[in-house]
Coordinates of C-alpha atoms in Angstrom, one line a residue:
X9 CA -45.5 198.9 79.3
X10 CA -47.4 196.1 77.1
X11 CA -46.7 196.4 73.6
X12 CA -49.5 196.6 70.9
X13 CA -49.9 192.9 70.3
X14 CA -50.4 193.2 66.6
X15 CA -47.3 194.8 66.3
X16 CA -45.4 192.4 68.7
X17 CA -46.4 189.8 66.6
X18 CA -45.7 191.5 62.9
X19 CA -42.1 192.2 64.6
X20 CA -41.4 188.9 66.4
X21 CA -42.1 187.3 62.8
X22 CA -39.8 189.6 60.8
X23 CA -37.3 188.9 63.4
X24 CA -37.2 185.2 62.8
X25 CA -38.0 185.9 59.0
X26 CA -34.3 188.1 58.1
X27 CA -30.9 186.5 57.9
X28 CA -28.8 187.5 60.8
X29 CA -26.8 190.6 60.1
X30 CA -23.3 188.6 59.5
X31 CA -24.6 186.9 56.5
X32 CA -27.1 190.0 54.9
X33 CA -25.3 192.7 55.2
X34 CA -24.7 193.5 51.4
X35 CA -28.3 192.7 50.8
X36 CA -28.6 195.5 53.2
X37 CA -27.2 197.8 51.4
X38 CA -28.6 197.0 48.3
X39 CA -32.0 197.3 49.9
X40 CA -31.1 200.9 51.5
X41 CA -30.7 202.3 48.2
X42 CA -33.5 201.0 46.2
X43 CA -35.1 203.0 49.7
X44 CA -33.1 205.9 49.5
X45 CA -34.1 206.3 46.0
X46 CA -37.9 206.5 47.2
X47 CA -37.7 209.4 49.2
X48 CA -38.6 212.8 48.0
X49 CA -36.9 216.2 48.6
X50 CA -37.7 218.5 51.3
X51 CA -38.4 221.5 50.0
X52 CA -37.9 223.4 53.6
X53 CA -34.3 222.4 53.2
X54 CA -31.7 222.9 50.9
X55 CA -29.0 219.5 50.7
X56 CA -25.5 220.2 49.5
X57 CA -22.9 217.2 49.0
X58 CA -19.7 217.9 50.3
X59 CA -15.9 216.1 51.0
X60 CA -13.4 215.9 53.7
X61 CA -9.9 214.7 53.0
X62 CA -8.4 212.7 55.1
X63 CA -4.9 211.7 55.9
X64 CA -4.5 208.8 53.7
X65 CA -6.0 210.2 50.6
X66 CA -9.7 209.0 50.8
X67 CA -12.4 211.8 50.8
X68 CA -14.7 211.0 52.8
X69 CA -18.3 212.1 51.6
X70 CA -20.6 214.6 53.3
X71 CA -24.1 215.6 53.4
X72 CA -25.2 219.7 54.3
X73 CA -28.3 220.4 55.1
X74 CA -29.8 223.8 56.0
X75 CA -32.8 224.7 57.1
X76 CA -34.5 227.4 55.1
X77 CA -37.9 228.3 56.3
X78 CA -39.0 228.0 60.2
X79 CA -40.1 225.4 61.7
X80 CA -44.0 225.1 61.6
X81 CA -43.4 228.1 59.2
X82 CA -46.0 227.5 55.9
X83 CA -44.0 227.1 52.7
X84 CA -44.4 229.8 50.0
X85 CA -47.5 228.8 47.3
X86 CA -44.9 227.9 44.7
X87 CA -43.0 225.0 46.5
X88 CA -46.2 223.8 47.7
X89 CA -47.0 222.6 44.8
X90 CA -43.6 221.6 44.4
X91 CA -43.3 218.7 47.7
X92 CA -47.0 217.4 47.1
X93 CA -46.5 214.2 45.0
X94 CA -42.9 212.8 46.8
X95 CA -44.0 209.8 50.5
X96 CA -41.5 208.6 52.5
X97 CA -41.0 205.5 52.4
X98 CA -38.0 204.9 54.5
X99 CA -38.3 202.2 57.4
X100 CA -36.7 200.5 60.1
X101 CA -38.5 197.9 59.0
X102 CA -36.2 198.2 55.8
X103 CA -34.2 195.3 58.4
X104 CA -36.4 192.7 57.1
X105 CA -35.7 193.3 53.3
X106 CA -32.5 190.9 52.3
X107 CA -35.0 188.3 53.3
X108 CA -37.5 189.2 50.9
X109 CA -35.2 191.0 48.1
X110 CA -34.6 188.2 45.4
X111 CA -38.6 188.1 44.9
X112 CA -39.6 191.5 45.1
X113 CA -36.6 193.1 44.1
X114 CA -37.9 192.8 40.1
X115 CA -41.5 194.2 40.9
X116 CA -40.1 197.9 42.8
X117 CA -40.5 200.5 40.7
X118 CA -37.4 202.4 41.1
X119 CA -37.5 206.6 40.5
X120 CA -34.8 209.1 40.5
X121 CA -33.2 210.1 43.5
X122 CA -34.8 214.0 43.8
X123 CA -32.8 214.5 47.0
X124 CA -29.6 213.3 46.7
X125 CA -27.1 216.4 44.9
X126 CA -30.1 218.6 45.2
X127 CA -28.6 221.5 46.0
X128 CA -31.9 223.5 46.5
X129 CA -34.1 220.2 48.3
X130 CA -36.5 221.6 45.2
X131 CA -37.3 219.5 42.8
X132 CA -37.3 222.2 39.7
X133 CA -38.2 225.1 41.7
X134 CA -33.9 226.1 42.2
X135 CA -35.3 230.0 41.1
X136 CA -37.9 230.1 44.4
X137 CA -37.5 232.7 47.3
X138 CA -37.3 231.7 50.0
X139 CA -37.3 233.6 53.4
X140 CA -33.8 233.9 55.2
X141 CA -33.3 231.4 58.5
X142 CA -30.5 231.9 60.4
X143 CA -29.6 228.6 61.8
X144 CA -29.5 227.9 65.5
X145 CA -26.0 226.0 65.6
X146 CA -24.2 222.9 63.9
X147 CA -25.2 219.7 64.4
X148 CA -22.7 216.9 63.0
X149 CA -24.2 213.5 62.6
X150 CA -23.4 210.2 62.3
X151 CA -25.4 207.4 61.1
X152 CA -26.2 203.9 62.7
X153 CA -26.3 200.5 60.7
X154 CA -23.8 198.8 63.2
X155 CA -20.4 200.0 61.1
X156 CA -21.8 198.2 57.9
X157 CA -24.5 199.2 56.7
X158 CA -26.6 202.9 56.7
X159 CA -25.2 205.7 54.7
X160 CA -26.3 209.5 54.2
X161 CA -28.4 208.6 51.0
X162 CA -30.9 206.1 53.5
X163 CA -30.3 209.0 55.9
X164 CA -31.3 212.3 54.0
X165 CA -34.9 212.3 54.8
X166 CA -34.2 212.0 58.9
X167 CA -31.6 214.8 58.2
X168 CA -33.5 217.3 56.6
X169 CA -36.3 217.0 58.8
X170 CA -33.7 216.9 61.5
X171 CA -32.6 220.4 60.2
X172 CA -35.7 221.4 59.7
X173 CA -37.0 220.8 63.1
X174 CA -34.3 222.1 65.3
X175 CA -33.3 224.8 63.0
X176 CA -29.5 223.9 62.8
X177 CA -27.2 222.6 60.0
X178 CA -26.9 218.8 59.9
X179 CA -24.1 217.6 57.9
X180 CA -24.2 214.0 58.1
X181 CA -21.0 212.1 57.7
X182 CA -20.4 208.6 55.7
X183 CA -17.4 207.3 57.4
X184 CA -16.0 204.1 56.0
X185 CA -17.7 200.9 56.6
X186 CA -16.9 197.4 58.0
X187 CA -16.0 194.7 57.3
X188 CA -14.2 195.9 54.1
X189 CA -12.7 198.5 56.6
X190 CA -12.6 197.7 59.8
X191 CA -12.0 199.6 63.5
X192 CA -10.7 202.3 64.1
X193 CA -11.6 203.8 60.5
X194 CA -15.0 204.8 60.9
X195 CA -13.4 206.4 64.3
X196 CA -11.0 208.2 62.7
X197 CA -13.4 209.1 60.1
X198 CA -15.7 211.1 62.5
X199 CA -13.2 212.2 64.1
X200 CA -11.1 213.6 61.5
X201 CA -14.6 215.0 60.1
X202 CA -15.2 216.5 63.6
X203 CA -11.3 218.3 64.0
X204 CA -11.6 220.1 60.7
X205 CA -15.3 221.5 61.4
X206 CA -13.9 222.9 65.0
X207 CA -10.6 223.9 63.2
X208 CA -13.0 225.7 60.1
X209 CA -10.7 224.1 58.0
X210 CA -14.2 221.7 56.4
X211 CA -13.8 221.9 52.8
X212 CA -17.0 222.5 50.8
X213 CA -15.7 221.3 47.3
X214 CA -18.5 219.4 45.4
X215 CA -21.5 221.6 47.0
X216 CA -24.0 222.2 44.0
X217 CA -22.9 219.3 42.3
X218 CA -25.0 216.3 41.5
X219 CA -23.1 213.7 43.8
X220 CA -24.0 210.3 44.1
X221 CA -23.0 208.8 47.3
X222 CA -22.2 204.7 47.3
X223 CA -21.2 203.1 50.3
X224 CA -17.8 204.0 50.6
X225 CA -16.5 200.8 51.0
X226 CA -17.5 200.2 47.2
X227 CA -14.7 202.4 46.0
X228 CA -12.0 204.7 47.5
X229 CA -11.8 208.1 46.2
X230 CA -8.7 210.1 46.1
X231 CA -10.2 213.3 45.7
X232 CA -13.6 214.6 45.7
X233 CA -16.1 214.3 42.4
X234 CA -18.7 217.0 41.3
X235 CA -15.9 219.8 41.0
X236 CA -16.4 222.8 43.1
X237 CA -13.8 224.7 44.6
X238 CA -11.4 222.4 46.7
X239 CA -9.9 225.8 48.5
X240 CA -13.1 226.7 50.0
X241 CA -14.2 225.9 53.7
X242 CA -17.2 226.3 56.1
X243 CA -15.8 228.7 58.3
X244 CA -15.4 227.4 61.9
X245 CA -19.1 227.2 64.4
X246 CA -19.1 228.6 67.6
X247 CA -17.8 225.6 69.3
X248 CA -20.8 225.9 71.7
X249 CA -22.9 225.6 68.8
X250 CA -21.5 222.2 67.5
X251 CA -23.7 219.1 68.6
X252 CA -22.1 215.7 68.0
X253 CA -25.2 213.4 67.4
X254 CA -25.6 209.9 66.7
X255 CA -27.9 206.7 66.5
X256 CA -27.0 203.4 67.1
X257 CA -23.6 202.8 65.8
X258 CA -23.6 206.2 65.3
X259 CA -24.3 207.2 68.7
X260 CA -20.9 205.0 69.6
X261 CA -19.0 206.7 67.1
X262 CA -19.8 210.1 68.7
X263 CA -19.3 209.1 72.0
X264 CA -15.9 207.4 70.6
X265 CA -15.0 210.8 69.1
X266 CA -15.7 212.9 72.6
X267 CA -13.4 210.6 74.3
X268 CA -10.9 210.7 71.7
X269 CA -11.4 214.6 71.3
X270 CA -10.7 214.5 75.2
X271 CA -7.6 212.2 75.5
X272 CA -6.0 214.1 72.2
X273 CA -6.7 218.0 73.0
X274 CA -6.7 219.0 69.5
X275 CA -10.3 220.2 70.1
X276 CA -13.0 219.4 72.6
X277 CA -17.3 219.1 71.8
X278 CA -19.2 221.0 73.9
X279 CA -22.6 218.9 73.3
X280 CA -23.3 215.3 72.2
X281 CA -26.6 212.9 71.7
X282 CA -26.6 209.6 71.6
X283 CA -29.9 207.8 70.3
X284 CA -30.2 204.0 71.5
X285 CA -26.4 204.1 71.1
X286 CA -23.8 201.0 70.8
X287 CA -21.7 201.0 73.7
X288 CA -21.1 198.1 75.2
X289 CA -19.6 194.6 73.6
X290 CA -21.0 191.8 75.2
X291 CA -24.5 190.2 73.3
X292 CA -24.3 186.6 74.4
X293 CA -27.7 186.7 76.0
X294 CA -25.8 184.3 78.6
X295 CA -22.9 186.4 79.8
X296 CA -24.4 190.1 79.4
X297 CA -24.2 191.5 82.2
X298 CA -27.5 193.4 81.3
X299 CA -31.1 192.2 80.9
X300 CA -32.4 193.9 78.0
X301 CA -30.3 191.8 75.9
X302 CA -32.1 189.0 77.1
X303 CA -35.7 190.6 77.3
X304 CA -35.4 192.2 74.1
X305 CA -32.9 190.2 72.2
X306 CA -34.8 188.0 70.0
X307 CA -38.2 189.6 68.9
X308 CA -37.8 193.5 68.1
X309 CA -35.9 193.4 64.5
X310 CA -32.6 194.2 66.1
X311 CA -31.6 190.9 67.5
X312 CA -29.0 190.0 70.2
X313 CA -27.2 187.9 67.3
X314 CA -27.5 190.5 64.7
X315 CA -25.9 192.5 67.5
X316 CA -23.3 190.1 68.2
X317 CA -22.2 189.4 64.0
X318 CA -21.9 193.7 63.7
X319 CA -19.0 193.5 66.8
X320 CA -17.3 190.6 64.8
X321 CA -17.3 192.6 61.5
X322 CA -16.4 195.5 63.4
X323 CA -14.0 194.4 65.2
X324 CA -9.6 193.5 64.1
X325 CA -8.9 192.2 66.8
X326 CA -10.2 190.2 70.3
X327 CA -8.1 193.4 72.0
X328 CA -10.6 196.0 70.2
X329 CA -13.4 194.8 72.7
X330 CA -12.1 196.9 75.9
X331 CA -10.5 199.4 73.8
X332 CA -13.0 202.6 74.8
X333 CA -12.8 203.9 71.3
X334 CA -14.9 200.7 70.1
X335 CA -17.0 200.5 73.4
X336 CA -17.3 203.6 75.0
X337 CA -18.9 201.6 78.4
X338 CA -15.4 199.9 79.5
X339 CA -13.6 203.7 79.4
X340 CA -11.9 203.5 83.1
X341 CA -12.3 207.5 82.7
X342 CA -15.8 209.2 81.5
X343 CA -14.6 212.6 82.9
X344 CA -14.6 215.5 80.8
X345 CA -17.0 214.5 78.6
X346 CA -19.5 217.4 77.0
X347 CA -23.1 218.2 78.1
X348 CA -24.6 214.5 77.1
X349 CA -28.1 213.8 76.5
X350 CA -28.9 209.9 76.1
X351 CA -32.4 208.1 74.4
X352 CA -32.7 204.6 75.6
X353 CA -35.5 202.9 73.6
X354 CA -38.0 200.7 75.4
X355 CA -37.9 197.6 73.4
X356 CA -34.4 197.7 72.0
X357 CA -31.4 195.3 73.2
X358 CA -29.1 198.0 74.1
X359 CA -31.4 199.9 76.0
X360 CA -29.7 198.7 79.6
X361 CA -26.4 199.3 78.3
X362 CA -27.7 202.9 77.4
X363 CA -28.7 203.7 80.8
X364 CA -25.8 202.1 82.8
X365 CA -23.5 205.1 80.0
X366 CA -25.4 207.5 81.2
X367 CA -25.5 206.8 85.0
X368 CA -21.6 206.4 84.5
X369 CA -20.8 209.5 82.6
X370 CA -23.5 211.3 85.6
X371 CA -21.4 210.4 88.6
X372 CA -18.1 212.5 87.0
X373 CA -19.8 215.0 84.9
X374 CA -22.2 217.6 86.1
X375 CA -24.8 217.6 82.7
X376 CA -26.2 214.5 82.1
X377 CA -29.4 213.8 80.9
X378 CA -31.1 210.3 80.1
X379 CA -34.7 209.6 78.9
X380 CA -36.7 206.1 78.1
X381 CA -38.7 206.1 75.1
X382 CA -41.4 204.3 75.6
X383 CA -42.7 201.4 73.0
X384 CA -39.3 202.3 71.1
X385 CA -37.6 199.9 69.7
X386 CA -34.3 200.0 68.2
X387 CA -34.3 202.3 64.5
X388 CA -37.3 204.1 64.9
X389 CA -36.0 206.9 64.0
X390 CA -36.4 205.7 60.0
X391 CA -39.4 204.2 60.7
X392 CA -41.8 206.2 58.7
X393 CA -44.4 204.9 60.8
X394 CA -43.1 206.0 64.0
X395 CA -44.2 209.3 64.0
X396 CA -45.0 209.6 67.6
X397 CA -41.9 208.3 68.7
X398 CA -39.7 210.6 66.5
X399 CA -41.9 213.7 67.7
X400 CA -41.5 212.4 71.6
X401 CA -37.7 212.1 70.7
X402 CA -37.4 215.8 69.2
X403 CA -39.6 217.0 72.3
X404 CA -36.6 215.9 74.5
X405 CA -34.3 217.6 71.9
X406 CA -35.3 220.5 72.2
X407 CA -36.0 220.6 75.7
X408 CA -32.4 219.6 75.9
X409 CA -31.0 222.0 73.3
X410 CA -33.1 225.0 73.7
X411 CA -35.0 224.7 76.7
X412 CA -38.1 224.8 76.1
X413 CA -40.7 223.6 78.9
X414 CA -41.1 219.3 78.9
X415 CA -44.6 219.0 79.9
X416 CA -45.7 214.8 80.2
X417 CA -47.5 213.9 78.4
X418 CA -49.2 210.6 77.4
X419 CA -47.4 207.9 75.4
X420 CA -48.1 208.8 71.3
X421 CA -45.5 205.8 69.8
X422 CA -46.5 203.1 67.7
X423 CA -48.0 200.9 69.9
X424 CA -51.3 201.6 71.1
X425 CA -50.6 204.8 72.5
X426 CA -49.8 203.8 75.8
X427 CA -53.0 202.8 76.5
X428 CA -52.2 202.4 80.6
X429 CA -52.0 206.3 80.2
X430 CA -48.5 206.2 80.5
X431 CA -46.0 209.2 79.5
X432 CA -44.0 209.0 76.6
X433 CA -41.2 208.7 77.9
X434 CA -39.4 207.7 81.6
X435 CA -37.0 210.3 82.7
X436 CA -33.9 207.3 83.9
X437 CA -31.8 210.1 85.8
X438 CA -34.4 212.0 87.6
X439 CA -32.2 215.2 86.6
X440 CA -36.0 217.2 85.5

């Protein structure tokens, strides 16, 4: 499908415009947070900040969000007033910032974070009834920024709305990042994360305090911050009610975690989602075995190089390539894995390498499911200004979650609106 040409030709600038991702990473990072800082609260959602220990004395922080009103469901007057003045400004286009930084970086007008420790996700309103949801399931997320950048500050507006829209629990995790820490810790992270919430042994100390979340690799905490009660836990989900979800480098860490979940037996996910996920290892646009590195490698923001410096800082080791823990695609054995759903973006790099997953995991597991976005490209789901593509994408979710019917319909992303009167999206299994 043609993409808007407008667009095509704002991205294919801002691709040559940024730094590749080896050499702007902490720019990155810096920029996330002046964006974090940006986004309001959502006052359908109440955000808790939360810790799990792991074995060698680091806590990793985490993020709960619960949805408190139904979806579609109109707030009550007083928190109306409450969410009216906050825009979101987060973007994938955020990618293009560490170029740009040094000279704008003086003229942003920075505000206080009204989201992050907010324990109500209402600004001064803490007092407001609200009416009583009862949330669907757990959903356990992981965030992308290829292991070394992305965090659950830049990440607490998708989450809440996340919460929000599919009436779950999010709690988003902030494993350890690279290359101060390299593979497997962000695996063992999420997957230490994932054992205790299956176990109910997830300790809740530090929820209602006002926790600031740096990128962990910025300091190592022994022990939580914000007090709270370090004896407390959320009690343990229904496992069928635990959905491992992921984008990007978080989509390969929660693929990483089913297979590890599988291999170990300490516990075993039920559901995952992988959005545009990381799972192969190869992005030498002449040795990829797969064309959309090629095709969409230099001129949609996420570039085939960019892709290629986050494997390096990944990465200890030339062994750590066919290791399925770091990419999931070279697993000799995809059996056993939990009812998968994959989103493959149009325009994105990793898009063949998405598909090829999903027909793999397919031929050994009855439940796959695998849909194209169309005029995707890789980190929409920040991108403030993909609103079509993020509604098409929770379409699918909940088709996939909850059933409900998946009518075509025509294309509504960012480009053009599929002006052939394509659908929104391509469904690559033919399993509908």
């Amino acid at each position: 499908m043609p993409i808007n040409e407008a667009l095509f030709a704002a991205m294919k600038a801002a691709s040559y415009i940024k730094p590749n991702a080896g050499k702007s990473y902490k720019l990155q990072r810096v920029a996330e947070e002046l964006i974090a800082k940006q986004a309001p609260a959502n006052p359908k959602c109440r955000v808790e900040d939360a810790f799990a220990p792991m074995a060698d004395g680091y806590a990793v922080p985490l993020r709960v969000f619960t949805p408190l009103v139904a979806y579609g469901a109109p707030l009550p007057e007083a928190l109306e007033e409450s969410s009216a003045n906050g825009t979101p400004v987060a973007s994938a286009i955020s990618a293009i910032l560490p170029a740009v930084l040094p000279k704008v970086l003086p003229k942003i007008p920075i505000k206080e974070s009204t989201s992050s420790g907010n324990t109500d996700g209402i600004s001064g309103n803490a007092n407001t009834e609200l009416p009583s949801v009862t949330p669907r399931g757990t959903i356990l997320f992981f965030h992308g920024g290829g292991w070394t950048t992305g965090g659950i500050n830049l990440y607490t507006q998708a989450c809440a709305h996340m919460a929000v829209r599919l009436q779950r629990r999010v709690i988003s995790v902030e494993y350890r990042l690279a290359p101060e820490y390299r593979f497997p810790t962000a695996v063992k992270n999420c997957y230490e994360v994932a054992r205790q919430l299956f176990a109910g042994e997830l300790p809740i100390s530090g929820v209602g305090g006002s926790v600031d979340v740096d990128h962990p690799q910025s300091a190592a905490p022994t022990a939580p911050t914000g007090g709270g009660d370090i004896s407390a836990t959320i009690p343990a989900p229904d496992p069928d009610s635990i959905v491992l979800f992921g984008d990007s480098a978080g989509g390969n860490l929660a693929a990483a975690v089913s297979l590890m979940a599988r291999d170990r037996g300490e516990f075993m996910p039920r559901t995952q989602m992988l959005l545009y996920p990381v799972v192969g290892n190869d992005y030498n646009p002449e040795t990829s075995p797969f064309e959309s590195v090629r095709t969409n490698g230099t001129d949609y923001i996420l570039t085939a190089q960019d892709m290629a410096d986050y494997i390096d800082m990944y990465r200890s080791s030339v062994a750590d390539l066919t290791n399925p823990y770091f990419a999931p695609l070279t697993a000799h054995d995809l059996s056993n894995q939990p009812r998968t759903l994959v989103l493959s973006a149009e325009y994105c790099p990793l898009r063949d390498e998405d598909e090829a997953y999903a027909r793999r995991l397919q031929l050994v597991n009855d439940n796959v499911s695998c849909y194209r976005i169309h005029d995707g490209i890789h980190g929409y789901l920040l991108n403030t200004s993909a609103v079509g593509l993020v509604s098409t994408t929770y379409r699918i979710i909940e088709h996939f979650l909850d059933d409900t019917p998946l009518v075509p319909a025509p294309g509504t992303g960012t480009t053009a609106n599929a002006p052939e009167g394509g659908d929104a999206w391509q469904d690559v299994l033919g399993t509908d």
